[in-house]
Short mmCIF file of C-alpha atoms in Angstrom, two decimals:
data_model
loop_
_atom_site.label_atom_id
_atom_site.label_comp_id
_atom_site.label_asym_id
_atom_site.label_seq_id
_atom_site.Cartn_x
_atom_site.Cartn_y
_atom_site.Cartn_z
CA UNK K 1 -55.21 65.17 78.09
CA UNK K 2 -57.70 63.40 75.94
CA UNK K 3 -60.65 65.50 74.49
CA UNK K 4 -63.84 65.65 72.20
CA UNK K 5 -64.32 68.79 70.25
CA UNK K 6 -67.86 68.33 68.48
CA UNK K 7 -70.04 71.77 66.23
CA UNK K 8 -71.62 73.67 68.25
CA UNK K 9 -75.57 73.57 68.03
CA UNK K 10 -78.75 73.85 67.70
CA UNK K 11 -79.08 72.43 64.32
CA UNK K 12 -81.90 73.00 62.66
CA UNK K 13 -83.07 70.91 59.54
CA UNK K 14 -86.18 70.54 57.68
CA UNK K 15 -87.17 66.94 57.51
CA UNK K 16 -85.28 64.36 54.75
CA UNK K 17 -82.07 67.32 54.41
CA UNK K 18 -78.68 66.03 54.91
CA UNK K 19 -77.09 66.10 58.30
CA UNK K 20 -73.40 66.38 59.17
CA UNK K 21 -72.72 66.96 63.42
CA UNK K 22 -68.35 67.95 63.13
CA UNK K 23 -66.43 65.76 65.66
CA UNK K 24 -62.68 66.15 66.05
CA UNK K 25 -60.65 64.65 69.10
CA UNK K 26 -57.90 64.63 70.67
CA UNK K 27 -56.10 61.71 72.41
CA UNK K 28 -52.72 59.20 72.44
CA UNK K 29 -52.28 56.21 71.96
CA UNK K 30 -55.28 54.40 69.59
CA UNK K 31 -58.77 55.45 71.12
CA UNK K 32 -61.70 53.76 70.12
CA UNK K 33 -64.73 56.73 68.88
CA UNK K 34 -68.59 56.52 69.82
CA UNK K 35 -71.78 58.64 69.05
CA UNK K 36 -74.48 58.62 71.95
CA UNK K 37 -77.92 60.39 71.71
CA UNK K 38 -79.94 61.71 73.97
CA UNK K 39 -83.84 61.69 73.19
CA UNK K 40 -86.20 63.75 75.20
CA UNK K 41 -86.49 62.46 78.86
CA UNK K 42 -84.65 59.43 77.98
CA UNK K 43 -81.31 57.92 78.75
CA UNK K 44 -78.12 58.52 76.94
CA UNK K 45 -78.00 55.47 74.07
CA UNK K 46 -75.29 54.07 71.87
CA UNK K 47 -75.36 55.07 68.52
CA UNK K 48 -72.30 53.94 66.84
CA UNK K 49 -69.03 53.18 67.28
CA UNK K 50 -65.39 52.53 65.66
CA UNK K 51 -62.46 50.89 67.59
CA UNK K 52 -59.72 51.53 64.58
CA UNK K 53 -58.59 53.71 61.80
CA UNK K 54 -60.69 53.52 58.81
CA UNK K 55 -63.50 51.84 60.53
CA UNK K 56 -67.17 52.87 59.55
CA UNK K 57 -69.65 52.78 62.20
CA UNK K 58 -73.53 52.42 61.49
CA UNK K 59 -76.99 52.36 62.56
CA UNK K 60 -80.27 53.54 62.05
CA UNK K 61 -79.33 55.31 58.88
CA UNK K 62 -76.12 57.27 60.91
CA UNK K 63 -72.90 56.66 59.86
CA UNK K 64 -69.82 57.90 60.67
CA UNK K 65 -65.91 56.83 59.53
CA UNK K 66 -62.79 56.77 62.21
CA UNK K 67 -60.06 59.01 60.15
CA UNK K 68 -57.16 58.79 62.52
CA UNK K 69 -55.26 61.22 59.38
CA UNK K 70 -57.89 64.08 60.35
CA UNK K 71 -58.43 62.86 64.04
CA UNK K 72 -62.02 63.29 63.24
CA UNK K 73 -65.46 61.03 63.31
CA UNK K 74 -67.97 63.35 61.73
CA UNK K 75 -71.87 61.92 62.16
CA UNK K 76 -73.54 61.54 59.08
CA UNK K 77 -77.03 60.49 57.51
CA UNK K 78 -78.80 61.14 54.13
CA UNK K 79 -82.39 61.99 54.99
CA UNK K 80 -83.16 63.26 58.92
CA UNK K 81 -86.61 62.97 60.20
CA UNK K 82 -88.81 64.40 62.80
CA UNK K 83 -87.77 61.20 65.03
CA UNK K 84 -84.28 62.04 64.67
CA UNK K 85 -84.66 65.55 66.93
CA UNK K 86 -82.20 64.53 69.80
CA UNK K 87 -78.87 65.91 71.65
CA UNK K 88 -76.18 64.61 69.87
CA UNK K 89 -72.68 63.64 71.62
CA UNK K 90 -69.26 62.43 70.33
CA UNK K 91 -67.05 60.68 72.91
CA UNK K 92 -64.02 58.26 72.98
CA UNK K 93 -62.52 55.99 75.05
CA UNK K 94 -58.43 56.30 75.81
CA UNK K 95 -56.36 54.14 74.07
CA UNK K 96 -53.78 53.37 76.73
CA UNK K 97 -55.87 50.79 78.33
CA UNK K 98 -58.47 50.78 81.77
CA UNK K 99 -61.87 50.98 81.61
CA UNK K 100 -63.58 50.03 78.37
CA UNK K 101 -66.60 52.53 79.41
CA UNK K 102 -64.54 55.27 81.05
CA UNK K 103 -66.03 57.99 78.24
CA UNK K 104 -64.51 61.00 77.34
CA UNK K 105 -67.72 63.96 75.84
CA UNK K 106 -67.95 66.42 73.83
CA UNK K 107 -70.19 68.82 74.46
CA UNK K 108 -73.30 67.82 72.48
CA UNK K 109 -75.13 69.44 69.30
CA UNK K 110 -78.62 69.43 69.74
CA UNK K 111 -80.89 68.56 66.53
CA UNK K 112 -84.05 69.80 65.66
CA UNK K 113 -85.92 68.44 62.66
CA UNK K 114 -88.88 70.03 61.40
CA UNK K 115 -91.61 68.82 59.45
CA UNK W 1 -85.28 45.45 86.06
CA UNK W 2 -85.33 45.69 81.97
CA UNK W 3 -82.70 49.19 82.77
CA UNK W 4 -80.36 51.24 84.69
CA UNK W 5 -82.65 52.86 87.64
CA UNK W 6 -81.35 55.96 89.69
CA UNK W 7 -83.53 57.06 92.32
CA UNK W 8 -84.04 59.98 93.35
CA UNK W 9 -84.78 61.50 89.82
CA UNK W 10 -85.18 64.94 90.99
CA UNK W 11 -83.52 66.30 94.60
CA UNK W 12 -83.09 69.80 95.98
CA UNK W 13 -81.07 70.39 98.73
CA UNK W 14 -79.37 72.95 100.84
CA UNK W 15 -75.94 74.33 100.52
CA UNK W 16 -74.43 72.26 103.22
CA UNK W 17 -76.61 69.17 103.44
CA UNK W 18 -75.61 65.76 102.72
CA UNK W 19 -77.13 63.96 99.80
CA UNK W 20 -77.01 59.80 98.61
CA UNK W 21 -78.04 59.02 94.83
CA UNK W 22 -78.78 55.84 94.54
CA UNK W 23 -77.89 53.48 91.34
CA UNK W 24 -79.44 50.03 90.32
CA UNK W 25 -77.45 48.13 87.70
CA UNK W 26 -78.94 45.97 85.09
CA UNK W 27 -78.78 42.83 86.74
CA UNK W 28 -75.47 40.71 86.20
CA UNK W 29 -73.46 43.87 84.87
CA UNK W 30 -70.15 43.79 86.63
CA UNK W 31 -68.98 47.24 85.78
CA UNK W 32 -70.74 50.29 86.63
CA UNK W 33 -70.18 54.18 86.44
CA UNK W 34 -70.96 57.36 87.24
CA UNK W 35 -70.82 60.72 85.06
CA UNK W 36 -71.71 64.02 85.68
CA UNK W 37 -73.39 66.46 83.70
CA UNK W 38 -73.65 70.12 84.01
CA UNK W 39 -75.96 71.91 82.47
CA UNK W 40 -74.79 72.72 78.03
CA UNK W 41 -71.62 70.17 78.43
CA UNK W 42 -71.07 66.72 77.65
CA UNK W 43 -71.32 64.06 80.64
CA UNK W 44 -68.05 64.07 82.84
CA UNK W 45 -66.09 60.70 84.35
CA UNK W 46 -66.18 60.65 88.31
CA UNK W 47 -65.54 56.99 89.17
CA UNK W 48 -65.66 53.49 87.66
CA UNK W 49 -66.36 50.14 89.59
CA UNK W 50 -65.65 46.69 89.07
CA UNK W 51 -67.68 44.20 90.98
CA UNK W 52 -67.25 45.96 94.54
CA UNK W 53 -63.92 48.07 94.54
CA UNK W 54 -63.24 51.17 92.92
CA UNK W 55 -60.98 50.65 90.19
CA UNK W 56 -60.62 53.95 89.07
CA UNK W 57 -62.15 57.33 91.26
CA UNK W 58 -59.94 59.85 89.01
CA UNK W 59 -62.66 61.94 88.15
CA UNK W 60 -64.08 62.82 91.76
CA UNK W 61 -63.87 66.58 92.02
CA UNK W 62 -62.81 66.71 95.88
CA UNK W 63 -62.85 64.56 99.02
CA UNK W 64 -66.75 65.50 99.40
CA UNK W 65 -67.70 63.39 96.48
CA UNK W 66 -67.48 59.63 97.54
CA UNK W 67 -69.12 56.43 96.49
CA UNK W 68 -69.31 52.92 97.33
CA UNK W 69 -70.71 49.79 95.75
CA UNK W 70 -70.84 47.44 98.69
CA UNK W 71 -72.35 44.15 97.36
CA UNK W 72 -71.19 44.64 93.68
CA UNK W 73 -74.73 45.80 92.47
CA UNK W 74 -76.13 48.79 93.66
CA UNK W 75 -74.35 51.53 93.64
CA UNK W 76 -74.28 54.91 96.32
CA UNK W 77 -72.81 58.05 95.30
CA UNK W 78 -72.29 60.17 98.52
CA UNK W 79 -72.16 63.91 98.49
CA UNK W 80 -71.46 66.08 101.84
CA UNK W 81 -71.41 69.51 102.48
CA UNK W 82 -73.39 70.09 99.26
CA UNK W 83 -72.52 73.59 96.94
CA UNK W 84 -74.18 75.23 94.51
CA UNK W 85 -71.55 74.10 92.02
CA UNK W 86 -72.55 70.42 92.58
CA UNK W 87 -75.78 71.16 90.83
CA UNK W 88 -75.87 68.49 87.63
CA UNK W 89 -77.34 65.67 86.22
CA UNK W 90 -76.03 62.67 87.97
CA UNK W 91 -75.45 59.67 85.17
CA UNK W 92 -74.92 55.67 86.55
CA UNK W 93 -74.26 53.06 83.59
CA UNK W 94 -73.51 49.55 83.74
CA UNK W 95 -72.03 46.97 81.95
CA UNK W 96 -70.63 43.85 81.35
CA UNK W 97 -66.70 43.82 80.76
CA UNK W 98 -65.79 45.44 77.56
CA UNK W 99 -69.48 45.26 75.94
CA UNK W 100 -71.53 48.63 75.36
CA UNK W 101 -72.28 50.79 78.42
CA UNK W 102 -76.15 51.50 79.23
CA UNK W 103 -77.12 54.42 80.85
CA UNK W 104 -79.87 55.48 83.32
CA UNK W 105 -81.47 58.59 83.00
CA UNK W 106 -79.84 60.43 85.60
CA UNK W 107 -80.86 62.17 89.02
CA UNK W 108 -80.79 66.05 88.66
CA UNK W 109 -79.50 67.56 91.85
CA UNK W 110 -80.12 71.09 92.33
CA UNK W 111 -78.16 72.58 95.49
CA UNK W 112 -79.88 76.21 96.89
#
């Protein structure tokens, strides 16, 4: 069946480094590929998403590109800050059609950013 | 309300007992779902409605798990004969048709 294979964490950065969080899937048909994060005691939130090949989703200084040659979606950003610490979790949605929300996880990389 | 609010946030129960979690929608949001997550994975599918019928309950573990949505709002997952295995985080979302999913911060359930 479908499936999100995402790095392992923690991840530990000092503040402004790079970040890259690994996320490779698995699925037929043409899935559509989301990051959700997780801030302390808060709700799971949207971060970004693609729908098709060769899209790049953005926000908040994340990025991260739908490559449908390395079935991958690797989360990206150029400077991490303290405000960035958060549980970090790739996910997609089946291609084949039924519920637009019916999410498929990986198992989350948790981010630690230190001043 | 402003969000997605599950109620209970915390419950412990005995092996055994029956449990309800309760789920309020953002108001108007037609769809609504519920995930589980145990503890170092990624949140889990159990079942998807769409105003009041289930339209997809693929991802309930066993004929203990049920929920209903009753009015097409708020939402009831049902639990009986409770195991130490069904200790998680409990996650509702809601939405409107195909538009981003919001998620409430979940009711941890801790069976003894």
């Amino acid at each position: 069946g479908d499936s999100v294979t995402q790095m392992e964490g923690p991840v530990t950065l000092s503040e402004e480094a790079f970040l890259t969080i690994n996320c490779t899937y698995t699925a037929t048909g043409y899935p559509s590929l989301f990051w959700y994060v997780q801030y302390p005691g808060e709700g799971l939130q949207l971060l970004l998403k693609a729908t098709k090949a060769d899209d790049k989703g953005s926000n908040k200084g994340f990025e991260a590109t739908y490559r449908k040659e390395t079935t991958s979606f690797h989360l990206e950003k150029g400077s991490v800050q303290v405000s960035d610490s958060a549980v970090y979790f790739c996910a997609l949605t089946p291609g084949y059609g039924g519920a637009t929300n019916k999410l498929i996880f990986g198992t989350g990389t948790l981010l630690a950013v230190q001043p | 309300g402003a969000g997605v609010s599950q109620t209970p946030s915390n419950k412990v129960t005995e092996k055994g007992k029956y449990v309800e979690l309760r789920c309020d929608p953002i108001s108007g949001h037609t769809a609504l779902y519920w995930y589980r997550q145990s503890l170092g994975q990624g949140p889990e599918f159990l079942i998807y409605f769409q105003g009041t019928g289930a339209a997809d309950d693929s991802g309930l573990p066993n004929d203990r798990f049920f929920a209903v949505r009753p009015e097409g709002s708020v939402s009831t997952l049902k639990i009986q004969r409770t195991e130490r295995g069904d200790s998680a985080v409990y996650l509702c979302a809601s939405s409107f048709i195909d538009t981003e999913a919001f998620f409430g911060q979940g009711t941890r359930l801790t069976v003894v």
